[in-house]
Short mmCIF file of C-alpha atoms and ligand atoms in Angstrom, two decimals:
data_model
loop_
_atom_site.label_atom_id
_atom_site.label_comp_id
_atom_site.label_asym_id
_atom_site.label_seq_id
_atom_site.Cartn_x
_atom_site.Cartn_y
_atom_site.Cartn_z
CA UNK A 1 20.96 66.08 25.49
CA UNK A 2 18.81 63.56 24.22
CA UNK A 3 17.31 61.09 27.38
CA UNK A 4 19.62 57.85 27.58
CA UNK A 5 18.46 55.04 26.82
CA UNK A 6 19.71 51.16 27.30
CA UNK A 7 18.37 50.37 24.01
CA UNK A 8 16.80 53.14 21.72
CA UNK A 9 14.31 51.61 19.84
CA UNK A 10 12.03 54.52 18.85
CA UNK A 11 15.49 56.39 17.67
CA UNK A 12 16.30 53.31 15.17
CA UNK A 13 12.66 53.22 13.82
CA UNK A 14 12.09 57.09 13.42
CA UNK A 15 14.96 56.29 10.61
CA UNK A 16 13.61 53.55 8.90
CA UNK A 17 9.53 53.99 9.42
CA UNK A 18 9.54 55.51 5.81
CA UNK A 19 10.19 51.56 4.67
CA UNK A 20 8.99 49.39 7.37
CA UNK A 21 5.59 51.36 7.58
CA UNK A 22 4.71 50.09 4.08
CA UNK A 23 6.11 46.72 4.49
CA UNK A 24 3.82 46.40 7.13
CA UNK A 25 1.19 48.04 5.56
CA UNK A 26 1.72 45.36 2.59
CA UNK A 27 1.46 42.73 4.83
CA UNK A 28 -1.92 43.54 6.24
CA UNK A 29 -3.63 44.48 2.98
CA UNK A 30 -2.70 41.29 1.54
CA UNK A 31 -3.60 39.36 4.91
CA UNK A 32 -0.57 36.94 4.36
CA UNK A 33 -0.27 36.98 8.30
CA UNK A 34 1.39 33.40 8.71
CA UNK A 35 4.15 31.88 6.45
CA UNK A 36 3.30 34.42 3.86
CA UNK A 37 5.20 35.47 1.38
CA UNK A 38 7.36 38.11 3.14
CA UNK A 39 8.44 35.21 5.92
CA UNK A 40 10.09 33.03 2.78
CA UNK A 41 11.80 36.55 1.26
CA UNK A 42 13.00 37.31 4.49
CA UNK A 43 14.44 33.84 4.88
CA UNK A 44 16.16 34.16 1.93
CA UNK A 45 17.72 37.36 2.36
CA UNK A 46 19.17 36.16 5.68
CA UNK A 47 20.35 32.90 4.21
CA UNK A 48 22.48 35.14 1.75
CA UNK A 49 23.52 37.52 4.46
CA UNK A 50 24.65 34.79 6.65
CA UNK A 51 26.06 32.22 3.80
CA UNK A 52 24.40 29.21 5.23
CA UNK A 53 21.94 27.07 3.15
CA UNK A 54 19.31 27.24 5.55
CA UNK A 55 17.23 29.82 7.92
CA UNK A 56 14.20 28.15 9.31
CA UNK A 57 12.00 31.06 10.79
CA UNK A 58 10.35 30.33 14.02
CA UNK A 59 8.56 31.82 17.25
CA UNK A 60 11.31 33.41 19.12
CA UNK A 61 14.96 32.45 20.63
CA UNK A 62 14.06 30.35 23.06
CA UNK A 63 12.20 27.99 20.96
CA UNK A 64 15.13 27.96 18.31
CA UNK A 65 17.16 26.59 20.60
CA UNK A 66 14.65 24.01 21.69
CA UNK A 67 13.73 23.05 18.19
CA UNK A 68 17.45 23.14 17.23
CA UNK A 69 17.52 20.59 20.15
CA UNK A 70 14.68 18.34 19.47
CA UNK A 71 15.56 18.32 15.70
CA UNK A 72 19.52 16.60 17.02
CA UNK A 73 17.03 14.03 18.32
CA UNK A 74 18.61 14.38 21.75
CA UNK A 75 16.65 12.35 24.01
CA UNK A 76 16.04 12.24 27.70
CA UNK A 77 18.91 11.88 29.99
CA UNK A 78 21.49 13.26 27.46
CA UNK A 79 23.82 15.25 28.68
CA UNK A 80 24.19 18.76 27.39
CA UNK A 81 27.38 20.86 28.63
CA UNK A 82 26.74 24.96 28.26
CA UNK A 83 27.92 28.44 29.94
CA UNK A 84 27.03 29.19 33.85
CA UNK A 85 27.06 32.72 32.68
CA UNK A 86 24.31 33.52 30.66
CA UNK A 87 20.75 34.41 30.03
CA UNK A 88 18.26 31.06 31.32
CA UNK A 89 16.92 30.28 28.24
CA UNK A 90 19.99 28.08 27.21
CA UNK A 91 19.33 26.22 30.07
CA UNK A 92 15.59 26.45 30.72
CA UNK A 93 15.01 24.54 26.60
CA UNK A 94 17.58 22.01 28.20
CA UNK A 95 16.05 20.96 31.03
CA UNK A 96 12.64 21.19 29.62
CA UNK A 97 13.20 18.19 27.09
CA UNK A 98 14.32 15.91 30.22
CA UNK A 99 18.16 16.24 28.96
CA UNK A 100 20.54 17.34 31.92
CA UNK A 101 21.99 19.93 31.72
CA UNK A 102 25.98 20.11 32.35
CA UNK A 103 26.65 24.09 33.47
CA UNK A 104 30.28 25.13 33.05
CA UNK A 105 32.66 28.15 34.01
CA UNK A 106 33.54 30.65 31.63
CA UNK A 107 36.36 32.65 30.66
CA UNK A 108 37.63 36.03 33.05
CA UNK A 109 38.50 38.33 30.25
CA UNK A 110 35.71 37.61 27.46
CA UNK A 111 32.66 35.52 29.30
CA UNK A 112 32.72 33.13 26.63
CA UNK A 113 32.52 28.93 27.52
CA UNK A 114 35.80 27.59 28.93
CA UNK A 115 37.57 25.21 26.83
CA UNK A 116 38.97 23.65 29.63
CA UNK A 117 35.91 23.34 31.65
CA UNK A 118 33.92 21.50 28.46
CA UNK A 119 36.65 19.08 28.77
CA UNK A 120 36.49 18.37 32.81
CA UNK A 121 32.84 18.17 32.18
CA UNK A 122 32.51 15.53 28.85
CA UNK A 123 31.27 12.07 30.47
CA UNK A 124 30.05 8.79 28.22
CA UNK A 125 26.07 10.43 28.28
CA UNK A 126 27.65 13.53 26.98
CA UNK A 127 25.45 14.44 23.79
CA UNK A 128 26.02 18.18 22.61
CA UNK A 129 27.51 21.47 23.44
CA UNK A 130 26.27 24.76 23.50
CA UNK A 131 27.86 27.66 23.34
CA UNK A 132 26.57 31.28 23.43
CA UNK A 133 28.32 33.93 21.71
CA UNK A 134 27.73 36.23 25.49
CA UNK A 135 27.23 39.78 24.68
CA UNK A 136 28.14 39.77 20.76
CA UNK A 137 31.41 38.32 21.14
CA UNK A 138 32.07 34.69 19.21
CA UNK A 139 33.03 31.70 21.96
CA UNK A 140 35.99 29.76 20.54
CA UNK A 141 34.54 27.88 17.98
CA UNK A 142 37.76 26.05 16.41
CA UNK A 143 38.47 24.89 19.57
CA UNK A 144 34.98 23.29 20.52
CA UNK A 145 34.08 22.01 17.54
CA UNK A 146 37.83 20.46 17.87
CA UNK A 147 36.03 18.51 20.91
CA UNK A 148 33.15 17.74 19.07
CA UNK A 149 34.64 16.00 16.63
CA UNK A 150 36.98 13.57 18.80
CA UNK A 151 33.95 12.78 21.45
CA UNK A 152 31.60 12.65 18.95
CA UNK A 153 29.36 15.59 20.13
CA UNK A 154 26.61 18.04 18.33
CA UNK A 155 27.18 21.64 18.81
CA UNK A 156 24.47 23.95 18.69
CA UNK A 157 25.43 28.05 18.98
CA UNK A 158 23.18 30.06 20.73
CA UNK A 159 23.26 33.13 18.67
CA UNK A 160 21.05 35.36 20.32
CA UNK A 161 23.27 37.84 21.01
CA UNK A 162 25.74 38.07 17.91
CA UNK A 163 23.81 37.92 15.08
CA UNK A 164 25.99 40.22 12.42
CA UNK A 165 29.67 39.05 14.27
CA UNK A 166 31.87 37.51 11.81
CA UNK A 167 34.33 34.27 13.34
CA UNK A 168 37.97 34.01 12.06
CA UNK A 169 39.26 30.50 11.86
CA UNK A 170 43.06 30.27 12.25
CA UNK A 171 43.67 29.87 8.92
CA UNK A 172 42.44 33.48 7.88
CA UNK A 173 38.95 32.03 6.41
CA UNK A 174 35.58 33.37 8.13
CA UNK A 175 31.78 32.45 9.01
CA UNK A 176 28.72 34.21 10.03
CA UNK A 177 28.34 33.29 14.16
CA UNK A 178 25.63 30.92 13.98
CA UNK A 179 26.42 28.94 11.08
CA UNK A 180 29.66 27.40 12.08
CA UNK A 181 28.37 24.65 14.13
CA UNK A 182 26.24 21.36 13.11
CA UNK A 183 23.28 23.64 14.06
CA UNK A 184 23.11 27.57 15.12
CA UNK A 185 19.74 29.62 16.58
CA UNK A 186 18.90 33.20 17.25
CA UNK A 187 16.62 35.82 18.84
CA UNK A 188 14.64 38.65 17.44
CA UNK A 189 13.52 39.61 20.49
CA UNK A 190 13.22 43.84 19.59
CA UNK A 191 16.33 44.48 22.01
CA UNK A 192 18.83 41.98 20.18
CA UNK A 193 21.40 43.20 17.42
CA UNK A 194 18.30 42.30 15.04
CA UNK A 195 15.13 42.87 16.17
CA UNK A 196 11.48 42.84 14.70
CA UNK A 197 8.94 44.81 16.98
CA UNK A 198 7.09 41.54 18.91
CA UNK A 199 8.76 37.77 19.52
CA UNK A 200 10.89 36.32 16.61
CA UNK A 201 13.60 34.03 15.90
CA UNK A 202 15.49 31.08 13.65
CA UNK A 203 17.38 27.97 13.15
CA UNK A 204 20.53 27.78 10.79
CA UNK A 205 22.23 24.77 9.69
CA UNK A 206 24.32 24.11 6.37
CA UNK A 207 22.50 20.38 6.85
CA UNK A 208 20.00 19.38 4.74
CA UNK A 209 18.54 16.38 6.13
CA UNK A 210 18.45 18.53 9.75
CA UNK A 211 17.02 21.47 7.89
CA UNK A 212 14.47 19.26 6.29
CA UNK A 213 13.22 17.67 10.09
CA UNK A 214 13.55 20.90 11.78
CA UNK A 215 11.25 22.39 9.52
CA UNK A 216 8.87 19.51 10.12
CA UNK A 217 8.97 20.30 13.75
CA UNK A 218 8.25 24.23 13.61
CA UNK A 219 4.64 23.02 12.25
CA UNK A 220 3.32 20.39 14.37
CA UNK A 221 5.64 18.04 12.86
CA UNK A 222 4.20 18.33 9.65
CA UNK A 223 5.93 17.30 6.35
CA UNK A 224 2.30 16.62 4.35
CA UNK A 225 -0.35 17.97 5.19
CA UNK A 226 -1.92 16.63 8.05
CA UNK A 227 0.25 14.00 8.00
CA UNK A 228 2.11 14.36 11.75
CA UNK A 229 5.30 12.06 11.61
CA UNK A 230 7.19 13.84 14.28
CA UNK A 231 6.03 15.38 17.66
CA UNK A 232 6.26 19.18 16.67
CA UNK A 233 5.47 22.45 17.91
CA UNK A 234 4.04 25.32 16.83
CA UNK A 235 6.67 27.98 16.15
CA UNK A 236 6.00 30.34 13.32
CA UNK A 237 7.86 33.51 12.77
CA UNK A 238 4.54 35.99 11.87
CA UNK A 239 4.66 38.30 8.17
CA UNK A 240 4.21 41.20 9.76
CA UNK A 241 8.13 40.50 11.64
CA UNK A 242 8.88 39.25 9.14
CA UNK A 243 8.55 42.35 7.16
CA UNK A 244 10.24 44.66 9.94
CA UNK A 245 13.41 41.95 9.38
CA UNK A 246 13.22 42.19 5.98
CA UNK A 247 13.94 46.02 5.96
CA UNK A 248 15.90 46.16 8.72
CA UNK A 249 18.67 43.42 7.45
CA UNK A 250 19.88 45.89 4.95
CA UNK A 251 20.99 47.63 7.78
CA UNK A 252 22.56 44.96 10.13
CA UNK A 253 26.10 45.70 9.40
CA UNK A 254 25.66 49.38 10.00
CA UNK A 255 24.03 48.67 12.96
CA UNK A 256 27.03 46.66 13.81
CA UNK A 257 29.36 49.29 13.14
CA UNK A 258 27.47 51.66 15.19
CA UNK A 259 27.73 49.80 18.05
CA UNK A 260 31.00 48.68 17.93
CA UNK A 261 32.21 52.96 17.05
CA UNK A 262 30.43 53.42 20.77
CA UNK A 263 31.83 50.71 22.10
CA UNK A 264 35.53 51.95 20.59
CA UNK A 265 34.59 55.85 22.21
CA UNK A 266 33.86 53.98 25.45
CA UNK A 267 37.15 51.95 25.70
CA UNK A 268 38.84 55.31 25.09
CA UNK A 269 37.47 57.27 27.86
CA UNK A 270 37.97 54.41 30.09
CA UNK A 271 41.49 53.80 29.06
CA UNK A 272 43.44 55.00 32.14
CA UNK A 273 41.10 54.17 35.10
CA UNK A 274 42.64 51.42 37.13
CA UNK A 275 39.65 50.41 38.75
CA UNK A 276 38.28 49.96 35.19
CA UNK A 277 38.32 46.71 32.92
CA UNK A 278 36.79 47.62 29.10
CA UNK A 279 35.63 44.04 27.51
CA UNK A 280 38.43 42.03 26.58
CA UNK A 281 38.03 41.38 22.50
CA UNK A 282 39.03 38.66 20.63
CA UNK A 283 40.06 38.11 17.36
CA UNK A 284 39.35 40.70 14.56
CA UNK A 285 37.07 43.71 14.95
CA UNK A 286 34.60 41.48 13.26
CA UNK A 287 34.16 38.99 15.81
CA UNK A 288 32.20 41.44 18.39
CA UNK A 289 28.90 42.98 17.96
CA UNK A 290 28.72 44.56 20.95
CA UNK A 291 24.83 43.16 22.12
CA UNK A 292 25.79 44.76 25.26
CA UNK A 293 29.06 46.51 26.38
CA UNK A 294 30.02 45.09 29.76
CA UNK A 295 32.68 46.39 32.25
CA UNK A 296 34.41 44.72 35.15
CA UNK A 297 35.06 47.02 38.12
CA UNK A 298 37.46 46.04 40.65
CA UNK A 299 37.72 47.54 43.89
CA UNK A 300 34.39 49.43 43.58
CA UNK A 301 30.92 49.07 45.22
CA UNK A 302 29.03 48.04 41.90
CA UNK A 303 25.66 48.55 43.16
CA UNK A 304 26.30 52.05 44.16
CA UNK A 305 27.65 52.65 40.94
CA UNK A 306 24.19 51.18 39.52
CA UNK A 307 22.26 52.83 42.00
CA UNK A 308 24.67 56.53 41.16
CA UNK A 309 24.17 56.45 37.44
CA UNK A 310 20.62 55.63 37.28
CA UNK A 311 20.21 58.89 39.96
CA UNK A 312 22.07 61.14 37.01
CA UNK A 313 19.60 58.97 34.46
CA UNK A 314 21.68 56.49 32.83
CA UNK A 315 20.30 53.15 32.70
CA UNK A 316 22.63 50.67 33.23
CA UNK A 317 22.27 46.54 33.62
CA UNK A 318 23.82 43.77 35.62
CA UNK A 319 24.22 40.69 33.24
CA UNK A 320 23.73 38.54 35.00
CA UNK A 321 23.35 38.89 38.77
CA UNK A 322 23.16 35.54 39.65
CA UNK A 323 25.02 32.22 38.12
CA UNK A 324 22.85 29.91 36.35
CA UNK A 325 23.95 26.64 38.96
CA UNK A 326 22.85 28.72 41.99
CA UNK A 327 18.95 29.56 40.38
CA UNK A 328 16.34 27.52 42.03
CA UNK A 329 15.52 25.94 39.04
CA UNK A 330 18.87 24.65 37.79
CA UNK A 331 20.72 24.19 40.73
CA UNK A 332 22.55 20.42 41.70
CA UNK A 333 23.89 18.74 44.04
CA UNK A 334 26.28 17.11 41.92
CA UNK A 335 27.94 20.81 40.80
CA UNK A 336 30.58 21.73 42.89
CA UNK A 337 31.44 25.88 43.59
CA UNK A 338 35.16 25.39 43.12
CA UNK A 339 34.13 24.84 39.10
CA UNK A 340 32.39 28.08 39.51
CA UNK A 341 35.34 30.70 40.46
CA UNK A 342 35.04 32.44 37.36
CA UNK A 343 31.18 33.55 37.23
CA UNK A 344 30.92 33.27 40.99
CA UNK A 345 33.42 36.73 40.92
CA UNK A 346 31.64 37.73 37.13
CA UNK A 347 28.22 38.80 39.14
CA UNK A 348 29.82 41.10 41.74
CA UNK A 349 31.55 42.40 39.02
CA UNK A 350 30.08 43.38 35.71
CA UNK A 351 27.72 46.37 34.65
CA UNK A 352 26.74 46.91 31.34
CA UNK A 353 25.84 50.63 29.80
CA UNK A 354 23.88 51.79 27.16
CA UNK A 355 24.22 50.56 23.83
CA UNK A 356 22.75 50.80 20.54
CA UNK A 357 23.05 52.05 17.41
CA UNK A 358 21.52 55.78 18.17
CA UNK A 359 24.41 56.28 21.17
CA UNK A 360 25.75 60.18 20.33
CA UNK A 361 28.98 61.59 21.42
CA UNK A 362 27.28 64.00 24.00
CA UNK A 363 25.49 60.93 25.86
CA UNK A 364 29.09 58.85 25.67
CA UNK A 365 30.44 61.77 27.31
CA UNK A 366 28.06 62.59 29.98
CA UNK A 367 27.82 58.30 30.72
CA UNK A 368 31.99 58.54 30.90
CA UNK A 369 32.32 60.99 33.02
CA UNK A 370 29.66 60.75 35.40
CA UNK A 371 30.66 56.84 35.90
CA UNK A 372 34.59 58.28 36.07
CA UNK A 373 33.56 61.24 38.72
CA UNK A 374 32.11 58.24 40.97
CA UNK A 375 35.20 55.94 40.96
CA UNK A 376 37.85 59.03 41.25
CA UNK A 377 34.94 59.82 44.50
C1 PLP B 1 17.50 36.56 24.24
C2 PLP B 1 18.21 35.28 24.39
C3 PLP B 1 17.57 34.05 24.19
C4 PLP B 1 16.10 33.90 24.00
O1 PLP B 1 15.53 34.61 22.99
P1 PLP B 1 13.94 34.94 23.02
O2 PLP B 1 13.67 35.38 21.64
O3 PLP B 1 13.75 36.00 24.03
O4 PLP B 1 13.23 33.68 23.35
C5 PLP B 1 18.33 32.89 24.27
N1 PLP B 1 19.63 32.93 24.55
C6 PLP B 1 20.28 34.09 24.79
C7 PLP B 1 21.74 34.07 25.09
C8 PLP B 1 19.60 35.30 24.73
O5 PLP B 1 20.24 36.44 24.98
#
């Protein structure tokens, strides 16, 4: 059996080095390194993928999000509601501007934002949402931007982990995650659905004066040349990622299927063990891309499960170990734990196994069992 990984990188490349070796290649011989012509193809390419008028290419996730922030023109003291349960960055880019961050509970079965929780938390200095499609799976976007619209709020999707996940609306029509809100962002960190091989990421909106600022911003606030008219950063998305994107985007619904065909063989095996909860889905088969595949076991010590599958070499990981109100940085007196029930239980809870798209049966098997022979003792 091959050696299991959490995320098989080396696997995925080995498959497509014949095309992003030359890409890369192209890249260097032509010394295009920053905003060069292989950043604009890719941009295009994704805006097709995706359907939205605009990708703006920057640095990485994290600054997407902070960009996608700054270019709302939220200013300090705004208040800016998102999910308890999820990786810091959403909140870090928050609190980092001077805006407060609002941390909410989340839902039991699918670890998305709590509609009912946004609600409870929406006061007069309330500015913007932002959700974050946890672990592939969409959040309930018809519902929030319901909310948006009657308080008069700016929604920003924090995409990172569901790039490739397709949302339903109730009506039957669809949208690319990421594009349904005023403003969406998302990671190319080399571990996310869609990864380059260093620190990438991008804004999407289907608004052109916002697309027009927020490009502005990426480059020192530029919109002439050395003209500054905005306080910017500088967040450039480099050719050379920009190339690996390029010929791996072909490939993003595959990779998709792949993970959601593991995800499928995992559910099975799991099917009939009480102590057992396979993630809850939502929606169509569409709607979850299956960034990670996270269980909830009841009854069980989780980290002796952790500890007895990484002594048979599995990898596994706890997203996320520790609620984002109780971290040093972002904790407050004004939150109260009774809000919290839901991700104060999700970190005893969850464990997530391997997943990718180079998963084979004979790895499924030997995870499912050996995680089945510890619970049955
Ligand atoms: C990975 C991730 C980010 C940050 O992306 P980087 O490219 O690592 O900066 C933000 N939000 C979520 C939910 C993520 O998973």
């Amino acid at each position: 059996m091959k050696k299991i990984q959490m995320v098989d990188l080396k696997g995925q490349y080995s498959q497509i080095k014949d095309v992003v070796n030359p890409a890369i290649q192209e890249v260097i011989e032509t010394t295009s390194f920053i905003n060069g012509p292989k950043v604009h193809e890719f941009q295009k390419n994704l805006e097709e993928y995706l359907n939205v008028k605009h990708v703006i290419p920057c640095a990485n996730g994290t600054d997407a999000l902070q960009i996608a922030m700054m270019g709302l023109g939220l200013k300090p003291g705004d208040e800016v509601i998102t999910a308890d349960f999820t990786f810091a960055a959403t909140v870090e880019v928050i609190a980092l501007l001077n805006l407060t961050p609002v941390l909410v509970d989340v839902n039991p079965d699918d670890f998305n934002i709590n509609i009912d929780a946004i609600k409870k938390a929406i006061t007069p200095k309330t500015k913007a949402i932002v959700p974050v499609h946890l672990f592939g799976q969409c959040a309930d976007m018809e519902a929030i931007m319901d909310i948006a619209k009657a308080y008069n709020l700016f929604v920003i999707e924090d995409n990172a982990q569901a790039i490739g996940a397709t949302y339903t609306y109730k009506d039957g029509t669809k949208a690319k995650a990421g594009t349904i809100a005023h403003v969406g962002s998302t990671s190319f960190f080399p571990s996310k659905n869609l990864g380059c091989y260093g620190d990438g990421g991008a804004i999407f909106t289907n608004d052109d004066d916002l697309a027009h600022t927020i490009r502005g911003i990426v480059n020192h606030g530029m919109y002439e040349r050395y003209h500054h008219d905005v306080v910017g950063v500088n967040s450039r998305l480099d050719s050379i990622q920009a190339a690996v994107l390029d010929a791996k985007l072909p490939h993003l619904d595959d990779y998709c299927d792949r993970r959601r065909e593991a995800a499928n063989k995992y559910d099975a095996a799991f099917n009939n063990i009480d102590n057992i909860v396979t993630p809850f889905r939502t929606g169509s088969d569409d709607n979850h891309v299956f960034h990670q595949y996270t269980l909830k076991v009841k009854g069980v010590d989780r980290d002796a499960l952790v500890k007895h599958l990484n002594a048979h070499d599995i990898p596994c990981g706890v997203y996320y170990p520790i609620p984002l109100h109780k971290q040093k940085a972002y904790a407050d007196a004004r939150y109260n734990e009774t809000d919290f029930k839901v991700t104060n239980q999700l970190v005893k809870d969850v464990i997530s196994l391997p997943m990718h798209t180079e998963l084979d049966d004979e790895q499924i098997e030997y995870i499912t069992s050996t995680l089945i022979n510890f619970i049955n003792g």
